[in-house]
Amino acid sequence: SQKIEQNSEALNIQEGKTATLTCNYTNYSPAYLQWYRQDPGRGPVFLLLIRENEKEKRKERLKVTFDTTLKQSLFHITASQPADSATYLCALKLNDYKLSFGAGTTVTVRA
Amino acid sequence: DADVTQTPRNRITKTGKRIMLECSQTKGHDRMYWYRQDPGLGLRLIYYSFDVKDINKGEISDGYSVSRQAQAKFSLSLESAIPNQTALYFCATSDSQGTGTDTQYFGPGTRLTVL
């Protein structure tokens, strides 16, 4: 069966350090992968999309990589700040209608 | 004003009651979705609609129904609420005519508690 797995444990890091989150998938061949941010009690917000023919994508302090051979995406937050504390979700499109989400990884950045 | 709004934001109801959650959007998107989120389980798709005349079941549609009253409005009903429907419910939209990636835009959520 198709499956999406993210870091199961919460990530606690010191301000200024780089947070690295993983998203692994099985039995998919997605054309692209998306990352969302979710704050407590709020809806997810789209951050970045990376296509299968792109190795890396950047947006400000965020960097996403996509390795279709390993079936893995890495999400990096560089120079992290307490305001980056949130849950981050990866999402893959299975077919024309369904965007499947991982359970998310919670990041806490300590000042 | 928010692009995707949901009402109510919080609701407590009793087992067996019928309840409706409403979603409105001003983004002009044609596609709308209802998800539920439970701790540790991520987002699960309940129903989706690609246009006013198109309604489709998602992975967990049992016990739910939907209505697409207009392109901008998509409501979710629980016909007879049960305690395991206690969850956070999100409406989302996407644009089939945009980048073709179905990036989802979520509402603020409705926290539903069924006693």
XYZ file of C-alpha atoms in Angstrom, chain A residues 32 34 36 38-49 51 87 89 93 95-104, chain B residues 9 31 33 35 37 40-43 45 48 50 57-59 88 90 99-109 111:
58
model
C 5.847 16.755 -7.238
C 4.537 19.908 -1.328
C 2.923 22.936 4.446
C 0.528 24.261 10.479
C 0.280 26.292 13.662
C -1.750 24.940 16.613
C -5.491 25.190 16.002
C -5.035 26.600 12.501
C -5.228 25.320 8.953
C -2.085 24.263 7.081
C -0.420 26.899 4.949
C 1.405 26.053 1.721
C 5.152 26.734 1.800
C 6.954 25.100 -1.088
C 6.494 22.744 -4.004
C 8.879 18.831 -8.895
C 4.165 21.417 12.640
C 3.480 18.514 6.746
C -0.489 13.804 -5.071
C -3.828 10.831 -8.576
C -5.945 13.548 -10.056
C -7.952 14.200 -6.962
C -6.151 13.146 -3.876
C -3.369 15.014 -2.129
C -2.154 12.725 0.662
C -0.572 14.274 3.723
C 1.969 12.929 6.145
C 1.169 13.110 9.859
C 3.620 15.993 10.289
C -15.201 27.636 14.610
C -12.191 22.682 -6.329
C -12.412 19.671 -0.075
C -10.713 16.977 5.668
C -7.571 15.867 11.401
C -1.167 11.414 15.003
C -3.270 10.547 11.960
C -2.736 13.563 9.800
C -5.311 14.949 7.422
C -10.066 13.418 3.011
C -14.197 16.625 -2.522
C -14.370 19.665 -8.568
C -16.297 10.536 -1.701
C -12.892 10.599 -0.118
C -11.291 7.949 2.037
C -10.719 19.160 13.817
C -10.829 21.680 7.631
C -0.180 25.618 -11.939
C -1.811 22.209 -12.134
C -0.417 21.237 -8.770
C -3.616 21.497 -6.736
C -1.938 23.488 -4.011
C -4.467 23.549 -1.206
C -5.649 26.636 0.655
C -7.145 25.796 4.003
C -9.727 27.447 6.184
C -9.125 28.057 9.889
C -10.846 24.840 10.937
C -13.250 22.041 16.293
